[in-house]
Coordinates of C-alpha atoms in Angstrom, one line a residue:
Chain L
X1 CA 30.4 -16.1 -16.8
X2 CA 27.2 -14.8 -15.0
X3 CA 28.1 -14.2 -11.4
X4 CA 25.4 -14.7 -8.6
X5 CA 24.9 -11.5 -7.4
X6 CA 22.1 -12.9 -5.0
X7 CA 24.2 -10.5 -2.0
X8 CA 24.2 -7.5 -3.9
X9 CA 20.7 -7.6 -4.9
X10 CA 19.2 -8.4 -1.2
X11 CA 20.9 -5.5 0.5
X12 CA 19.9 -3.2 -2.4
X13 CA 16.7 -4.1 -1.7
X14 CA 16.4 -2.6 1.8
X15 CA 19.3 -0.3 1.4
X16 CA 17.6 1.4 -1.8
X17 CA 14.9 2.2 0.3
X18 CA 16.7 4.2 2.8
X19 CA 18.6 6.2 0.2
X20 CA 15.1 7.2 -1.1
X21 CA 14.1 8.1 2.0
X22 CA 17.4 10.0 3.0
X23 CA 16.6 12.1 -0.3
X24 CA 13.2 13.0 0.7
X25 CA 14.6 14.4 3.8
X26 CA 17.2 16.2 2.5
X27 CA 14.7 17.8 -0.5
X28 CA 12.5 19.3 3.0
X29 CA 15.9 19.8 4.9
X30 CA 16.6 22.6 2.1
X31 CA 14.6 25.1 3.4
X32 CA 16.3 26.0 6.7
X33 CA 19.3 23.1 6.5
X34 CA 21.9 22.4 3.7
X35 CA 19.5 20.3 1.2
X36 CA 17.4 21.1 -1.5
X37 CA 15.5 20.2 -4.7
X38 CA 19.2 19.4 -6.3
X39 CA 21.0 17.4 -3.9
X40 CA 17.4 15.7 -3.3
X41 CA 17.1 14.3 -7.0
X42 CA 20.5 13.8 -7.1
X43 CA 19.8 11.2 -4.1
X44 CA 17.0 9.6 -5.5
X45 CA 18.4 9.2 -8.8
X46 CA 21.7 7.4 -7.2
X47 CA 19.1 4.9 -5.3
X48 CA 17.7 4.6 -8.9
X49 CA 21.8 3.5 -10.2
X50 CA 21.9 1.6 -7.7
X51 CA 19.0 -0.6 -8.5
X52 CA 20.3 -0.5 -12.1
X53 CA 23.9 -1.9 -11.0
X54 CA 21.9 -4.6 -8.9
X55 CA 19.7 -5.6 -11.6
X56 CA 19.9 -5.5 -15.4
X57 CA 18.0 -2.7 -17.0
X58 CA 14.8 -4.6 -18.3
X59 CA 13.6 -4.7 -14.4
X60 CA 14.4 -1.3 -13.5
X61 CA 11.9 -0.5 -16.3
X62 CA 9.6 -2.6 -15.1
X63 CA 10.4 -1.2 -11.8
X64 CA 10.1 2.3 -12.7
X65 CA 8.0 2.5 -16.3
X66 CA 8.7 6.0 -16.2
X67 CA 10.2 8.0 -19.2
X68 CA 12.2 10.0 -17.9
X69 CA 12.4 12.6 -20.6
X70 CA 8.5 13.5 -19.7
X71 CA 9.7 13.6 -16.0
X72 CA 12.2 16.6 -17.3
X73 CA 9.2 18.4 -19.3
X74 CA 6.8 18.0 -16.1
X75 CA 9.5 19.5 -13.6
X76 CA 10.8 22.0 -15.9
X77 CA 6.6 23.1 -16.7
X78 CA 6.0 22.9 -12.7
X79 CA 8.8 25.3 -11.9
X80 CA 7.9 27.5 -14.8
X81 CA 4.1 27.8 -13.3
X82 CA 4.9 28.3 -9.9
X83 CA 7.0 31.4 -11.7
X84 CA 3.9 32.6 -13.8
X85 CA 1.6 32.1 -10.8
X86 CA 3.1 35.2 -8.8
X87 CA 1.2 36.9 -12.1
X88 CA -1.9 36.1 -10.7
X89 CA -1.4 38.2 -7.4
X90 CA 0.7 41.2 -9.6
X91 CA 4.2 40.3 -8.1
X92 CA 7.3 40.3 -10.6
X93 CA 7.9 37.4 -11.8
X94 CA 9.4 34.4 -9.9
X95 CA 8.4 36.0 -6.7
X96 CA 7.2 33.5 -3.7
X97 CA 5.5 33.8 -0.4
X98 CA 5.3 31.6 2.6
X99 CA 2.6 31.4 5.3
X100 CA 1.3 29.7 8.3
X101 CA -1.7 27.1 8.1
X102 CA -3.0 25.9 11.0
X103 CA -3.2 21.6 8.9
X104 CA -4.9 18.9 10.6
X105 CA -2.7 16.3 12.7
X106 CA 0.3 18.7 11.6
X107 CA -0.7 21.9 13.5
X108 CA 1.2 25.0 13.0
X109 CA 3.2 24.5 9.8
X110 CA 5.2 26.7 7.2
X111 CA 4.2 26.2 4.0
X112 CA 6.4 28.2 1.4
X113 CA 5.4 28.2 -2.4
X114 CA 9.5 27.6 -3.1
X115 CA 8.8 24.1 -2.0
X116 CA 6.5 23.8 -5.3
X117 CA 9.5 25.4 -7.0
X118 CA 12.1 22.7 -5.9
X119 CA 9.6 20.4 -6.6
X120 CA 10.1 21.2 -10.1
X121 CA 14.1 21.1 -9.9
X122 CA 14.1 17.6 -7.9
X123 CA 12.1 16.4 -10.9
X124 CA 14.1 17.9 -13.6
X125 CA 17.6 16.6 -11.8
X126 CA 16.3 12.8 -11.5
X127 CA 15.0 13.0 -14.9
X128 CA 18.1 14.5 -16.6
X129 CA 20.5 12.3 -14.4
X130 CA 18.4 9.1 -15.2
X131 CA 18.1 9.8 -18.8
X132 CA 21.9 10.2 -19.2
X133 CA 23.0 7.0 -17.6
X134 CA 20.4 5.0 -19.0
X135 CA 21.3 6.3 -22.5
X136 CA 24.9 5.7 -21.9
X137 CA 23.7 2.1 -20.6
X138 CA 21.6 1.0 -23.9
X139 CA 23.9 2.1 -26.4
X140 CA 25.8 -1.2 -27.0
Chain H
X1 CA 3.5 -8.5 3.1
X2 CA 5.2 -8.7 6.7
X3 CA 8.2 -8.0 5.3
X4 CA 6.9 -5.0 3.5
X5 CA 4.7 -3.4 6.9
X6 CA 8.3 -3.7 8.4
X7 CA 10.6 -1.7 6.3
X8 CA 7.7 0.4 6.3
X9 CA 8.5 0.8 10.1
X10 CA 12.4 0.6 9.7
X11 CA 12.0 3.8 6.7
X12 CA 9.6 6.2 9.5
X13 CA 12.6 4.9 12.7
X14 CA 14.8 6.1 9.8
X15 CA 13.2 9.8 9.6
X16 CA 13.0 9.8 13.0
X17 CA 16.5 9.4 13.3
X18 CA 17.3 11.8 10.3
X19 CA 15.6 14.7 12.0
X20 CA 16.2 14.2 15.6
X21 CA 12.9 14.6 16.6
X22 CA 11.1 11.6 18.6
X23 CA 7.5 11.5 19.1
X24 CA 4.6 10.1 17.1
X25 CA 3.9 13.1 14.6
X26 CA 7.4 12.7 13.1
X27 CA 7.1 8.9 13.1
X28 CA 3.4 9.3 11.3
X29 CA 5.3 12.0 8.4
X30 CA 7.7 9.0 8.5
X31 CA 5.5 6.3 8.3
X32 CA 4.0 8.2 5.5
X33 CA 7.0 8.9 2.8
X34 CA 7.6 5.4 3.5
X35 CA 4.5 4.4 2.2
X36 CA 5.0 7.0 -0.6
X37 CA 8.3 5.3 -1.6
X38 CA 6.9 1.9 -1.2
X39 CA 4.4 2.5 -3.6
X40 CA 6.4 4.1 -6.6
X41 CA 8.9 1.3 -6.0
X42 CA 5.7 -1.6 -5.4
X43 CA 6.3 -3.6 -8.5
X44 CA 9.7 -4.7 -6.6
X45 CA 8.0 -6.8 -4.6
X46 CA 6.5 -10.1 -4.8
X47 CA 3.7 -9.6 -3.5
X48 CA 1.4 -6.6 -4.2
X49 CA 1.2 -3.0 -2.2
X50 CA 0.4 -4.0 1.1
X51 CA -1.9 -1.3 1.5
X52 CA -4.6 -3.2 -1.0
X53 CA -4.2 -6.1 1.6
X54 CA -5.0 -4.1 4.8
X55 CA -8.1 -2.2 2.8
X56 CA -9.6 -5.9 1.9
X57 CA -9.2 -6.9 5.5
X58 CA -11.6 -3.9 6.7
X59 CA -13.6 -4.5 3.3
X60 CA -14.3 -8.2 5.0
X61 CA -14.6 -7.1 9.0
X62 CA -17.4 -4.9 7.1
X63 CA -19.2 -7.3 5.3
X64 CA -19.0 -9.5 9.1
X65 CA -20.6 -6.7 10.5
X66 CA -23.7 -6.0 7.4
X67 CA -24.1 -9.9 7.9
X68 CA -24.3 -10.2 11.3
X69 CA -26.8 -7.5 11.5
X70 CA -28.7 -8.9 8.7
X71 CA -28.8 -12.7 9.9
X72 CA -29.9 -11.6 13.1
X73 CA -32.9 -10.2 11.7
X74 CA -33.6 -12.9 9.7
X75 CA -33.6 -15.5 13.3
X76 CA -35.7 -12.6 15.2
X77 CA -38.0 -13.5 12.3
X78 CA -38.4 -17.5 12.8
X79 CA -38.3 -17.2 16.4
X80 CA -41.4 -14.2 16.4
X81 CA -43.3 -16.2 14.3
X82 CA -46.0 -18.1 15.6
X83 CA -45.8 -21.2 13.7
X84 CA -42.5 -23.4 13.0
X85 CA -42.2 -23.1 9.6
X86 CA -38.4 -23.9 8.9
X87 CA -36.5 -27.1 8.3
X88 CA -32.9 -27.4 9.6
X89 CA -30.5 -29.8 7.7
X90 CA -26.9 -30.2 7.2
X91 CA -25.0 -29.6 3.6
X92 CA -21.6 -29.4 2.2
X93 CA -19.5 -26.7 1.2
X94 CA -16.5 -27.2 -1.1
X95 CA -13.9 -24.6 -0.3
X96 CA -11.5 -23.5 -2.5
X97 CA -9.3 -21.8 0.0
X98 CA -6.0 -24.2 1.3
X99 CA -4.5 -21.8 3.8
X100 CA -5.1 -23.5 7.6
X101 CA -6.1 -19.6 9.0
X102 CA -8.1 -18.8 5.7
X103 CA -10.4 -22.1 6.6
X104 CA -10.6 -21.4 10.6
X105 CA -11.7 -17.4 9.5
X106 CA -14.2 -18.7 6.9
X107 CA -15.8 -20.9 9.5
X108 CA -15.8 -18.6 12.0
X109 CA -17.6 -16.5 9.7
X110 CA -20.2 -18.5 8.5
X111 CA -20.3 -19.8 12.0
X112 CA -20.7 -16.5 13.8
X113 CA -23.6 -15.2 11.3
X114 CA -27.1 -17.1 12.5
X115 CA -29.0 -19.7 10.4
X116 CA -25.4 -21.5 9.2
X117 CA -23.6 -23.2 11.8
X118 CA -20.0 -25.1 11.0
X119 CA -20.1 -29.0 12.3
X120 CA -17.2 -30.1 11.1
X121 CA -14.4 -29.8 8.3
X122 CA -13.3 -32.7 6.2
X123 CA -9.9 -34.3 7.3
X124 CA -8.7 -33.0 3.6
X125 CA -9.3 -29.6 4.0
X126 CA -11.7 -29.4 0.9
X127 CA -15.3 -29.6 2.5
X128 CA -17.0 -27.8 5.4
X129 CA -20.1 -29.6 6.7
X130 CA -22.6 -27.2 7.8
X131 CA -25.9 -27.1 9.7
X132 CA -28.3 -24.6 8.5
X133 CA -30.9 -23.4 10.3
X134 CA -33.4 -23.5 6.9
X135 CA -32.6 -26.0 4.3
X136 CA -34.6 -25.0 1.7
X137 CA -32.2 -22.4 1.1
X138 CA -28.9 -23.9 1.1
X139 CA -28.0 -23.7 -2.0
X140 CA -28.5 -19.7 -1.9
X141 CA -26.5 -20.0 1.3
X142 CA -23.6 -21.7 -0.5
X143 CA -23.6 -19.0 -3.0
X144 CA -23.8 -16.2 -0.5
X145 CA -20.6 -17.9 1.3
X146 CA -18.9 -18.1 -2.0
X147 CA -19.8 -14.8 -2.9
X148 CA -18.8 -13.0 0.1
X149 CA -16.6 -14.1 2.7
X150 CA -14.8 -16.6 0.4
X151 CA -14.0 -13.9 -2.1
X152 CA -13.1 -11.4 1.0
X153 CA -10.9 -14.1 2.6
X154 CA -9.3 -14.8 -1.0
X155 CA -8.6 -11.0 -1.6
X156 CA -6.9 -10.7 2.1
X157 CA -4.5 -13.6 1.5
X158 CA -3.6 -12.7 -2.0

C-alpha cells in the first residue's frame, strides 16, 4: 500500500533548504572553525538523501539532472589545478597563498587559494557519496 | 513566488544566525547563497526561479518609462501644430489577461501613456474600451498594447 507521505514531503521542502545552507556555512566555517570542504559535501549530499527518501528517485533527477560521476572528475580536476597552478609562480607543488583584497560591498576580505582547493574536495565528496546511494538505490 | 522570496529571507535570517553576526552585509552574503541554493534546486518549485519574475517586472517599469517619453512627444506634436489634424474615437481591445491586478496594471498603462485613454472595461473582463486620441491608428495601437505591455504583464504573472 502507497502511504501519503504528503507530511514528510512538505517539511523536506523547507527543511532541505536549510541543511543546504547549514553546509555552505560549514564549507566557509573550515578555514578558521571546525568545517571544511568534507564535512560540507557530506552536508549537502544528506540534504540530497533526504529529498531522495521524500520523493522517489525519478524527481530527484529531475530535481538535480546532474551525473554525478562528472561531478567527481570536475572536483577531483579542480583540486588537481589549483595544485599545478603553484607551477606557474615556481612554488613546489600543492603550495597555496592567501591575501587581502580590498572587494566591493565586502571590503577587507581574506581570500586564500585553499578555498579553490576544498572546492574541489566538497565536489568530489557529494559526487562520490551521491553516486553510491543512488547506485545502491537502482539496483532492484 | 511569495513563497519562494520568503524562504529566501528565512535561508539569509538562517546565516545570520549561523555566524552570529547581525547587520546587513551578513544578511546580503545570506540572502545570496540562498538564491544560489534556490536556483540549483529551482526545478522543485511550481512555479519558475523567482528571479526571472522580478527581472520582467523592471523589464516592464522600463518599457512604461520608453513609452511615456515617447507618447509625450508624439502629443507635444498635435498640440504644436498649427492645424487640427487628428480624429479621436473610441475602440475595443480584447484582452487575454484574466488576473483582476493584471487588467487594473494594463489599463493603468495604456492609460498613463498619452493618445490612449481607458473608458471603461467590459463587465466580463474580456474587453477594454478605449478612447484614443487619433483613430486612424488604432489598429497599430492595439498591436503596440499587445505587443508590449500585454506580453510584459503576461511574463510578470507567469
Amino acid at each position: 500500500m502507497k502511504t501519503n507521505d504528503v507530511i514528510f514531503q512538505t517539511t523536506t521542502k523547507v527543511v532541505l533548504f536549510i541543511i543546504v545552507m547549514f553546509s555552505i556555512f560549514l564549507f566557509f566555517a573550515g578555514h578558521h572553525n571546525p568545517g571544511g570542504g568534507f564535512i560540507g559535501g557530506l552536508m549537502t549530499s544528506s540534504a540530497i538523501v533526504l529529498l531522495l527518501l521524500a520523493y522517489d528517485i525519478k524527481t530527484v533527477k529531475k530535481i538535480l539532472p546532474i551525473n554525478f560521476l562528472t561531478l567527481t572528475a570536475v572536483g577531483l580536476m579542480i583540486a588537481v589545478l589549483t595544485g599545478v597552478g603553484s607551477f606557474l609562480f615556481g612554488a613546489p607543488f600543492l603550495s597555496h597563498t592567501f591575501d587581502y583584497f580590498e572587494l566591493p560591498l565586502l571590503g577587507e576580505t581574506e581570500l586564500a587559494t585553499a578555498v579553490l582547493f576544498d572546492i574541489g574536495v566538497y565536489l568530489v565528496v557529494v559526487g562520490v557519496t551521491m553516486t553510491i546511494i543512488q547506485t545502491i538505490g537502482e539496483s532492484e | 513566488m511569495a513563497f519562494q522570496i520568503l524562504l529566501n529571507f528565512f535561508l539569509a535570517f538562517t546565516w545570520m544566525f549561523m555566524t552570529a553576526e547581525y547587520n546587513g552585509l551578513t544578511f546580503l552574503i545570506g540572502y545570496f547563497f540562498g538564491l544560489v541554493i534556490l536556483y540549483i534546486l529551482r526545478r522543485f518549485f511550481d512555479r519558475r526561479f523567482y528571479i526571472f519574475n522580478v527581472l520582467a517586472a523592471i523589464k516592464l517599469l522600463l518599457i512604461f518609462i520608453r513609452e511615456l517619453i515617447l507618447s509625450n512627444i508624439a502629443v507635444l506634436k498635435v498640440i504644436l501644430s498649427p492645424k487640427l489634424m487628428n480624429r479621436p474615437g473610441i475602440f475595443a481591445l480584447e484582452t487575454e489577461l484574466t488576473k483582476d491586478w493584471e487588467i487594473t496594471i494594463l489599463s493603468n498603462l495604456i492609460t498613463l501613456t498619452p493618445g490612449t485613454l481607458v473608458l471603461e472595461v467590459s463587465p466580463d473582463n474580456k474587453i477594454l474600451y478605449i478612447h484614443a486620441m487619433d483613430i486612424k491608428d488604432a489598429e497599430e495601437a492595439k498591436q503596440s498594447i499587445r505587443n508590449t505591455f500585454e506580453k510584459a504583464i503576461q511574463e510578470v504573472s507567469r
